[in-house]
Amino acid sequence: MIQSLRDRLQPLRELPLRLEQIDSIDQIADPVQRAVEGAVPPGSPLNEGLSGTPLGHPLHPPLTDVVVGAWTGAVVLDLVGGKRGRAAADRLIVLGVLAALPTVATGLNDWSTLYGGTRRVGVVHGGTNVVAVGLFGTSWLARKKGRRLTGKALALAGFGAVTFTGFLGGHLSFRRGVGVDHTAFLEAPGEWTPVADEASVKESEAMLVEVGGVDVMLVRQGESLCALVDHCAHQGGPLHEGTIEDGVVVCPWHSSHFRLSDGAALSGPTSHPQPALEVRVNEGKVEVRK
Ligand code: FES
């Protein structure tokens, strides 16, 4: 039975992978991405706010919960709430539409740093969400005009659309790692490990070393030595290729700023800090540990 369910769901499972291959979607993605980057430049206060940098957590996922929760509540009340549930259902639809505005803004901001197949799936995810907002908005208008049955049908269609986009959003996050901390599974050894001669680490000049299978960026800042995991927490950019200035490294991919001494995220688009390692010098060798 499970096998037959698997077979039936095969087209659905493959859908995001097929969307990733449709290069004509780029014709929509290119101008929209340029517009978003122009309106919300990487590292700007708006970019950081929408990314969730001050929170240390992406802002888009919790906002989607508000939208989906409100609309789910409205559809349930439509189906089983009877006359007494009408007013609450209408209010929940309005709440969902209002909450969708910042949710779309955070989603566009996150999407603007994607490329290739994930960017294409993101276009379909975002476009279908806009359709869902339109369906729930017109549902509310129909209700106000007394056409409740039409309003219910539109809300049900909107619910189908938002469920589909949730499926695509899950693909982007859980299968492609959009929004996740790209250092989550990079674990440096807990014991002191020699990685370089002390004399080879130059002032404000990144040096790439490897410890326990993890790439680490070493850099000297005056009297102290700093070590950060090299794989950028945002989307995996090579930090050792970034610029270093005033105790900060700037990622070469999307310009997130990380403090060298402790990896704190000082500016977005990252919402995750960068793991810092402990450093010491022992008999002329630089040693690091988690
Ligand atoms: S990979 Fe995006 S800021 Fe580093």
mmCIF file of C-alpha atoms and ligand atoms in Angstrom:
data_model
loop_
_atom_site.group_PDB
_atom_site.id
_atom_site.type_symbol
_atom_site.label_atom_id
_atom_site.label_comp_id
_atom_site.label_asym_id
_atom_site.label_seq_id
_atom_site.Cartn_x
_atom_site.Cartn_y
_atom_site.Cartn_z
ATOM 1 C CA MET A 1 0.000 0.000 0.000
ATOM 2 C CA ILE A 2 2.846 2.354 0.901
ATOM 3 C CA GLN A 3 4.547 1.452 -2.371
ATOM 4 C CA SER A 4 1.412 2.257 -4.376
ATOM 5 C CA LEU A 5 1.080 5.591 -2.549
ATOM 6 C CA ARG A 6 4.706 6.311 -3.377
ATOM 7 C CA ASP A 7 4.039 5.562 -7.047
ATOM 8 C CA ARG A 8 1.016 7.845 -7.121
ATOM 9 C CA LEU A 9 2.932 10.674 -5.503
ATOM 10 C CA GLN A 10 5.888 10.285 -7.839
ATOM 11 C CA PRO A 11 4.804 13.147 -10.196
ATOM 12 C CA LEU A 12 4.348 15.436 -7.202
ATOM 13 C CA ARG A 13 7.774 14.534 -5.790
ATOM 14 C CA GLU A 14 9.378 15.210 -9.141
ATOM 15 C CA LEU A 15 7.576 18.491 -9.776
ATOM 16 C CA PRO A 16 10.059 20.800 -7.955
ATOM 17 C CA LEU A 17 12.953 19.041 -9.694
ATOM 18 C CA ARG A 18 11.274 19.628 -13.062
ATOM 19 C CA LEU A 19 10.630 23.281 -12.232
ATOM 20 C CA GLU A 20 14.331 23.669 -11.473
ATOM 21 C CA GLN A 21 15.070 22.685 -15.085
ATOM 22 C CA ILE A 22 12.740 25.187 -16.814
ATOM 23 C CA ASP A 23 15.171 27.874 -17.906
ATOM 24 C CA SER A 24 12.433 30.069 -19.472
ATOM 25 C CA ILE A 25 11.486 31.002 -15.872
ATOM 26 C CA ASP A 26 14.724 33.022 -15.850
ATOM 27 C CA GLN A 27 13.074 35.551 -18.159
ATOM 28 C CA ILE A 28 10.819 36.480 -15.247
ATOM 29 C CA ALA A 29 13.435 35.964 -12.551
ATOM 30 C CA ASP A 30 16.149 38.216 -14.031
ATOM 31 C CA PRO A 31 14.253 41.543 -14.071
ATOM 32 C CA VAL A 32 12.457 40.830 -10.783
ATOM 33 C CA GLN A 33 15.736 39.990 -9.058
ATOM 34 C CA ARG A 34 17.367 43.169 -10.365
ATOM 35 C CA ALA A 35 14.405 45.204 -9.139
ATOM 36 C CA VAL A 36 14.509 43.618 -5.674
ATOM 37 C CA GLU A 37 18.286 44.090 -5.392
ATOM 38 C CA GLY A 38 17.856 47.731 -6.421
ATOM 39 C CA ALA A 39 15.086 48.340 -3.895
ATOM 40 C CA VAL A 40 16.709 46.367 -1.068
ATOM 41 C CA PRO A 41 20.517 46.460 -1.502
ATOM 42 C CA PRO A 42 22.444 43.739 0.392
ATOM 43 C CA GLY A 43 23.584 45.024 3.781
ATOM 44 C CA SER A 44 21.059 47.882 3.871
ATOM 45 C CA PRO A 45 18.993 48.242 7.074
ATOM 46 C CA LEU A 46 15.889 47.128 5.197
ATOM 47 C CA ASN A 47 17.720 44.073 3.869
ATOM 48 C CA GLU A 48 18.870 43.163 7.371
ATOM 49 C CA GLY A 49 15.412 43.635 8.846
ATOM 50 C CA LEU A 50 13.743 41.530 6.165
ATOM 51 C CA SER A 51 16.452 38.865 6.439
ATOM 52 C CA GLY A 52 16.025 38.551 10.219
ATOM 53 C CA THR A 53 19.684 39.442 10.955
ATOM 54 C CA PRO A 54 18.877 41.177 14.281
ATOM 55 C CA LEU A 55 16.779 38.160 15.328
ATOM 56 C CA GLY A 56 19.453 35.611 14.452
ATOM 57 C CA HIS A 57 16.720 33.693 12.608
ATOM 58 C CA PRO A 58 15.149 34.093 9.152
ATOM 59 C CA LEU A 59 12.000 36.215 9.396
ATOM 60 C CA HIS A 60 10.092 34.668 6.495
ATOM 61 C CA PRO A 61 9.178 31.262 8.049
ATOM 62 C CA PRO A 62 7.385 32.559 11.179
ATOM 63 C CA LEU A 63 5.453 35.105 9.101
ATOM 64 C CA THR A 64 4.210 32.374 6.775
ATOM 65 C CA ASP A 65 2.804 30.618 9.849
ATOM 66 C CA VAL A 66 0.588 33.632 10.563
ATOM 67 C CA VAL A 67 -0.748 33.720 7.002
ATOM 68 C CA VAL A 68 -1.309 29.997 6.617
ATOM 69 C CA GLY A 69 -2.739 29.703 10.138
ATOM 70 C CA ALA A 70 -5.244 32.522 9.579
ATOM 71 C CA TRP A 71 -6.409 31.221 6.227
ATOM 72 C CA THR A 72 -6.615 27.631 7.457
ATOM 73 C CA GLY A 73 -8.783 28.818 10.343
ATOM 74 C CA ALA A 74 -11.031 30.717 7.930
ATOM 75 C CA VAL A 75 -11.523 27.699 5.654
ATOM 76 C CA VAL A 76 -12.280 25.414 8.615
ATOM 77 C CA LEU A 77 -14.868 27.894 9.889
ATOM 78 C CA ASP A 78 -16.346 28.111 6.390
ATOM 79 C CA LEU A 79 -16.741 24.347 6.338
ATOM 80 C CA VAL A 80 -17.927 23.612 9.881
ATOM 81 C CA GLY A 81 -18.466 26.950 11.636
ATOM 82 C CA GLY A 82 -22.036 27.553 10.494
ATOM 83 C CA LYS A 83 -23.580 31.018 10.741
ATOM 84 C CA ARG A 84 -21.899 31.719 14.055
ATOM 85 C CA GLY A 85 -18.473 31.255 12.470
ATOM 86 C CA ARG A 86 -18.983 33.688 9.587
ATOM 87 C CA ALA A 87 -17.688 36.866 11.189
ATOM 88 C CA ALA A 88 -14.584 35.114 12.551
ATOM 89 C CA ALA A 89 -13.882 33.504 9.163
ATOM 90 C CA ASP A 90 -14.062 36.917 7.453
ATOM 91 C CA ARG A 91 -11.710 38.463 9.998
ATOM 92 C CA LEU A 92 -9.222 35.640 9.636
ATOM 93 C CA ILE A 93 -9.176 36.168 5.883
ATOM 94 C CA VAL A 94 -8.370 39.862 6.376
ATOM 95 C CA LEU A 95 -5.679 38.980 8.931
ATOM 96 C CA GLY A 96 -4.101 36.558 6.455
ATOM 97 C CA VAL A 97 -4.128 39.103 3.605
ATOM 98 C CA LEU A 98 -2.567 41.801 5.818
ATOM 99 C CA ALA A 99 0.075 39.405 7.152
ATOM 100 C CA ALA A 100 0.830 38.305 3.584
ATOM 101 C CA LEU A 101 2.264 41.737 2.735
ATOM 102 C CA PRO A 102 5.357 41.566 5.026
ATOM 103 C CA THR A 103 5.581 37.832 4.310
ATOM 104 C CA VAL A 104 5.880 38.483 0.569
ATOM 105 C CA ALA A 105 8.465 41.227 1.268
ATOM 106 C CA THR A 106 10.660 38.896 3.365
ATOM 107 C CA GLY A 107 10.273 36.106 0.824
ATOM 108 C CA LEU A 108 11.308 38.357 -2.093
ATOM 109 C CA ASN A 109 14.297 39.573 -0.103
ATOM 110 C CA ASP A 110 15.447 35.998 0.673
ATOM 111 C CA TRP A 111 14.806 34.901 -2.918
ATOM 112 C CA SER A 112 16.911 37.736 -4.358
ATOM 113 C CA THR A 113 20.169 35.951 -3.376
ATOM 114 C CA LEU A 114 19.223 32.659 -5.056
ATOM 115 C CA TYR A 115 20.360 31.470 -8.440
ATOM 116 C CA GLY A 116 19.826 28.557 -10.826
ATOM 117 C CA GLY A 117 17.177 25.966 -10.050
ATOM 118 C CA THR A 118 16.292 27.228 -6.579
ATOM 119 C CA ARG A 119 15.632 30.692 -8.011
ATOM 120 C CA ARG A 120 13.236 29.158 -10.574
ATOM 121 C CA VAL A 121 11.313 27.205 -7.948
ATOM 122 C CA GLY A 122 11.220 30.412 -5.905
ATOM 123 C CA VAL A 123 9.530 32.234 -8.799
ATOM 124 C CA VAL A 124 6.734 29.641 -8.923
ATOM 125 C CA HIS A 125 6.496 29.622 -5.100
ATOM 126 C CA GLY A 126 6.200 33.411 -4.932
ATOM 127 C CA GLY A 127 3.936 33.734 -7.998
ATOM 128 C CA THR A 128 1.475 31.174 -6.644
ATOM 129 C CA ASN A 129 1.478 32.979 -3.300
ATOM 130 C CA VAL A 130 0.463 36.184 -5.078
ATOM 131 C CA VAL A 131 -2.387 34.224 -6.688
ATOM 132 C CA ALA A 132 -3.395 32.964 -3.226
ATOM 133 C CA VAL A 133 -3.470 36.521 -1.855
ATOM 134 C CA GLY A 134 -5.659 37.538 -4.811
ATOM 135 C CA LEU A 135 -8.044 34.631 -4.242
ATOM 136 C CA PHE A 136 -8.450 35.369 -0.520
ATOM 137 C CA GLY A 137 -8.779 39.101 -1.237
ATOM 138 C CA THR A 138 -11.572 38.530 -3.765
ATOM 139 C CA SER A 139 -13.122 36.003 -1.389
ATOM 140 C CA TRP A 140 -13.407 38.762 1.205
ATOM 141 C CA LEU A 141 -14.913 41.152 -1.348
ATOM 142 C CA ALA A 142 -17.469 38.526 -2.385
ATOM 143 C CA ARG A 143 -18.438 38.004 1.261
ATOM 144 C CA LYS A 144 -18.913 41.743 1.750
ATOM 145 C CA LYS A 145 -21.281 41.746 -1.231
ATOM 146 C CA GLY A 146 -23.284 38.940 0.327
ATOM 147 C CA ARG A 147 -22.038 36.269 -2.098
ATOM 148 C CA ARG A 148 -20.879 33.941 0.641
ATOM 149 C CA LEU A 149 -20.885 30.760 -1.410
ATOM 150 C CA THR A 150 -18.602 32.370 -4.010
ATOM 151 C CA GLY A 151 -16.454 33.685 -1.159
ATOM 152 C CA LYS A 152 -16.127 30.191 0.287
ATOM 153 C CA ALA A 153 -15.197 28.702 -3.091
ATOM 154 C CA LEU A 154 -12.533 31.378 -3.656
ATOM 155 C CA ALA A 155 -11.104 30.791 -0.174
ATOM 156 C CA LEU A 156 -10.954 27.057 -0.813
ATOM 157 C CA ALA A 157 -9.097 27.673 -4.086
ATOM 158 C CA GLY A 158 -6.731 30.027 -2.257
ATOM 159 C CA PHE A 159 -6.129 27.375 0.373
ATOM 160 C CA GLY A 160 -5.187 24.908 -2.359
ATOM 161 C CA ALA A 161 -2.756 27.461 -3.820
ATOM 162 C CA VAL A 162 -1.114 28.245 -0.491
ATOM 163 C CA THR A 163 -0.770 24.535 0.326
ATOM 164 C CA PHE A 164 1.005 24.004 -2.979
ATOM 165 C CA THR A 165 3.375 26.908 -2.322
ATOM 166 C CA GLY A 166 4.070 25.482 1.143
ATOM 167 C CA PHE A 167 5.141 22.265 -0.563
ATOM 168 C CA LEU A 168 7.528 24.215 -2.820
ATOM 169 C CA GLY A 169 8.799 26.234 0.156
ATOM 170 C CA GLY A 170 9.538 22.959 1.942
ATOM 171 C CA HIS A 171 11.530 21.794 -1.081
ATOM 172 C CA LEU A 172 13.549 25.026 -1.059
ATOM 173 C CA SER A 173 14.340 24.850 2.656
ATOM 174 C CA PHE A 174 14.632 21.172 3.439
ATOM 175 C CA ARG A 175 16.002 19.828 0.176
ATOM 176 C CA ARG A 176 17.977 22.805 -1.125
ATOM 177 C CA GLY A 177 18.952 24.450 2.162
ATOM 178 C CA VAL A 178 17.554 27.913 1.458
ATOM 179 C CA GLY A 179 17.474 29.883 4.723
ATOM 180 C CA VAL A 180 19.245 27.230 6.766
ATOM 181 C CA ASP A 181 22.562 27.758 8.530
ATOM 182 C CA HIS A 182 25.096 26.330 6.083
ATOM 183 C CA THR A 183 27.534 25.617 8.910
ATOM 184 C CA ALA A 184 25.040 23.525 10.881
ATOM 185 C CA PHE A 185 26.783 20.226 10.169
ATOM 186 C CA LEU A 186 30.371 21.488 10.136
ATOM 187 C CA GLU A 187 31.953 20.434 13.400
ATOM 188 C CA ALA A 188 35.606 21.181 14.114
ATOM 189 C CA PRO A 189 37.460 18.898 16.585
ATOM 190 C CA GLY A 190 37.067 19.643 20.288
ATOM 191 C CA GLU A 191 40.751 19.077 21.051
ATOM 192 C CA TRP A 192 43.588 21.461 20.199
ATOM 193 C CA THR A 193 44.794 20.743 16.660
ATOM 194 C CA PRO A 194 47.849 22.336 14.985
ATOM 195 C CA VAL A 195 46.973 23.920 11.643
ATOM 196 C CA ALA A 196 49.782 26.315 10.650
ATOM 197 C CA ASP A 197 53.105 27.883 11.596
ATOM 198 C CA GLU A 198 52.481 31.033 13.561
ATOM 199 C CA ALA A 199 54.776 33.065 11.295
ATOM 200 C CA SER A 200 52.732 32.142 8.208
ATOM 201 C CA VAL A 201 49.566 33.922 9.434
ATOM 202 C CA LYS A 202 49.706 37.492 8.163
ATOM 203 C CA GLU A 203 48.001 40.648 9.401
ATOM 204 C CA SER A 204 44.483 41.080 7.921
ATOM 205 C CA GLU A 205 45.228 38.440 5.298
ATOM 206 C CA ALA A 206 43.022 35.370 5.287
ATOM 207 C CA MET A 207 44.719 31.996 5.322
ATOM 208 C CA LEU A 208 42.717 28.872 4.509
ATOM 209 C CA VAL A 209 43.458 25.769 6.578
ATOM 210 C CA GLU A 210 41.616 22.523 7.134
ATOM 211 C CA VAL A 211 40.901 20.907 10.467
ATOM 212 C CA GLY A 212 38.974 17.663 10.900
ATOM 213 C CA GLY A 213 37.461 18.029 7.427
ATOM 214 C CA VAL A 214 36.288 21.599 8.074
ATOM 215 C CA ASP A 215 37.734 24.549 6.139
ATOM 216 C CA VAL A 216 38.796 27.301 8.523
ATOM 217 C CA MET A 217 39.878 30.876 7.797
ATOM 218 C CA LEU A 218 42.799 32.080 9.936
ATOM 219 C CA VAL A 219 43.678 35.748 10.210
ATOM 220 C CA ARG A 220 45.913 37.862 12.422
ATOM 221 C CA GLN A 221 44.479 41.010 13.985
ATOM 222 C CA GLY A 222 47.305 42.814 15.768
ATOM 223 C CA GLU A 223 48.265 40.718 18.776
ATOM 224 C CA SER A 224 45.476 38.180 18.378
ATOM 225 C CA LEU A 225 44.707 35.396 15.967
ATOM 226 C CA CYS A 226 41.150 34.696 14.809
ATOM 227 C CA ALA A 227 39.655 31.550 13.274
ATOM 228 C CA LEU A 228 36.246 31.282 11.632
ATOM 229 C CA VAL A 229 34.645 28.393 9.774
ATOM 230 C CA ASP A 230 35.260 29.363 6.148
ATOM 231 C CA HIS A 231 31.917 28.214 4.714
ATOM 232 C CA CYS A 232 29.575 31.239 5.019
ATOM 233 C CA ALA A 233 26.543 30.493 7.195
ATOM 234 C CA HIS A 234 24.282 32.288 4.693
ATOM 235 C CA GLN A 235 24.799 30.205 1.570
ATOM 236 C CA GLY A 236 28.262 28.733 1.831
ATOM 237 C CA GLY A 237 30.413 31.458 0.250
ATOM 238 C CA PRO A 238 34.211 31.143 0.797
ATOM 239 C CA LEU A 239 34.945 33.724 3.479
ATOM 240 C CA HIS A 240 38.727 33.587 2.935
ATOM 241 C CA GLU A 241 38.084 35.191 -0.480
ATOM 242 C CA GLY A 242 36.237 38.104 1.116
ATOM 243 C CA THR A 243 37.606 41.451 2.210
ATOM 244 C CA ILE A 244 38.976 42.036 5.711
ATOM 245 C CA GLU A 245 38.867 45.411 7.368
ATOM 246 C CA ASP A 246 38.603 46.748 10.921
ATOM 247 C CA GLY A 247 38.211 43.316 12.490
ATOM 248 C CA VAL A 248 35.435 42.298 10.097
ATOM 249 C CA VAL A 249 35.292 39.898 7.139
ATOM 250 C CA VAL A 250 32.859 40.642 4.313
ATOM 251 C CA CYS A 251 31.553 37.585 2.435
ATOM 252 C CA PRO A 252 32.408 37.748 -1.284
ATOM 253 C CA TRP A 253 29.005 36.393 -2.349
ATOM 254 C CA HIS A 254 26.371 38.638 -0.758
ATOM 255 C CA SER A 255 28.375 40.956 1.506
ATOM 256 C CA SER A 256 27.321 39.689 4.918
ATOM 257 C CA HIS A 257 29.679 41.129 7.576
ATOM 258 C CA PHE A 258 31.053 38.894 10.351
ATOM 259 C CA ARG A 259 33.174 40.003 13.306
ATOM 260 C CA LEU A 260 36.466 38.114 13.185
ATOM 261 C CA SER A 261 36.843 37.736 16.955
ATOM 262 C CA ASP A 262 33.584 35.836 17.561
ATOM 263 C CA GLY A 263 31.770 35.415 14.224
ATOM 264 C CA ALA A 264 28.868 37.698 15.178
ATOM 265 C CA ALA A 265 26.713 38.677 12.192
ATOM 266 C CA LEU A 266 27.055 42.462 11.972
ATOM 267 C CA SER A 267 25.131 42.880 8.744
ATOM 268 C CA GLY A 268 22.913 40.807 6.467
ATOM 269 C CA PRO A 269 21.695 39.153 4.419
ATOM 270 C CA THR A 270 22.807 36.363 6.759
ATOM 271 C CA SER A 271 20.613 35.769 9.767
ATOM 272 C CA HIS A 272 23.091 33.287 11.244
ATOM 273 C CA PRO A 273 26.393 34.012 13.006
ATOM 274 C CA GLN A 274 29.599 32.412 11.762
ATOM 275 C CA PRO A 275 31.122 29.727 14.052
ATOM 276 C CA ALA A 276 34.384 30.944 15.601
ATOM 277 C CA LEU A 277 37.079 28.585 16.866
ATOM 278 C CA GLU A 278 39.375 29.014 19.843
ATOM 279 C CA VAL A 279 42.964 29.774 18.826
ATOM 280 C CA ARG A 280 46.279 29.496 20.657
ATOM 281 C CA VAL A 281 49.962 29.365 19.771
ATOM 282 C CA ASN A 282 51.901 26.375 21.046
ATOM 283 C CA GLU A 283 55.615 26.009 20.273
ATOM 284 C CA GLY A 284 55.374 28.165 17.178
ATOM 285 C CA LYS A 285 52.273 26.393 15.848
ATOM 286 C CA VAL A 286 48.799 27.850 15.595
ATOM 287 C CA GLU A 287 46.305 25.454 17.187
ATOM 288 C CA VAL A 288 42.510 25.633 17.011
ATOM 289 C CA ARG A 289 39.595 23.820 18.579
ATOM 290 C CA LYS A 290 35.818 24.081 18.597
HETATM 291 S S1 FES B 1 27.044 33.303 1.036
HETATM 292 FE FE1 FES B 1 25.621 34.931 1.120
HETATM 293 S S2 FES B 1 26.555 36.369 2.417
HETATM 294 FE FE2 FES B 1 27.936 34.718 2.386
#
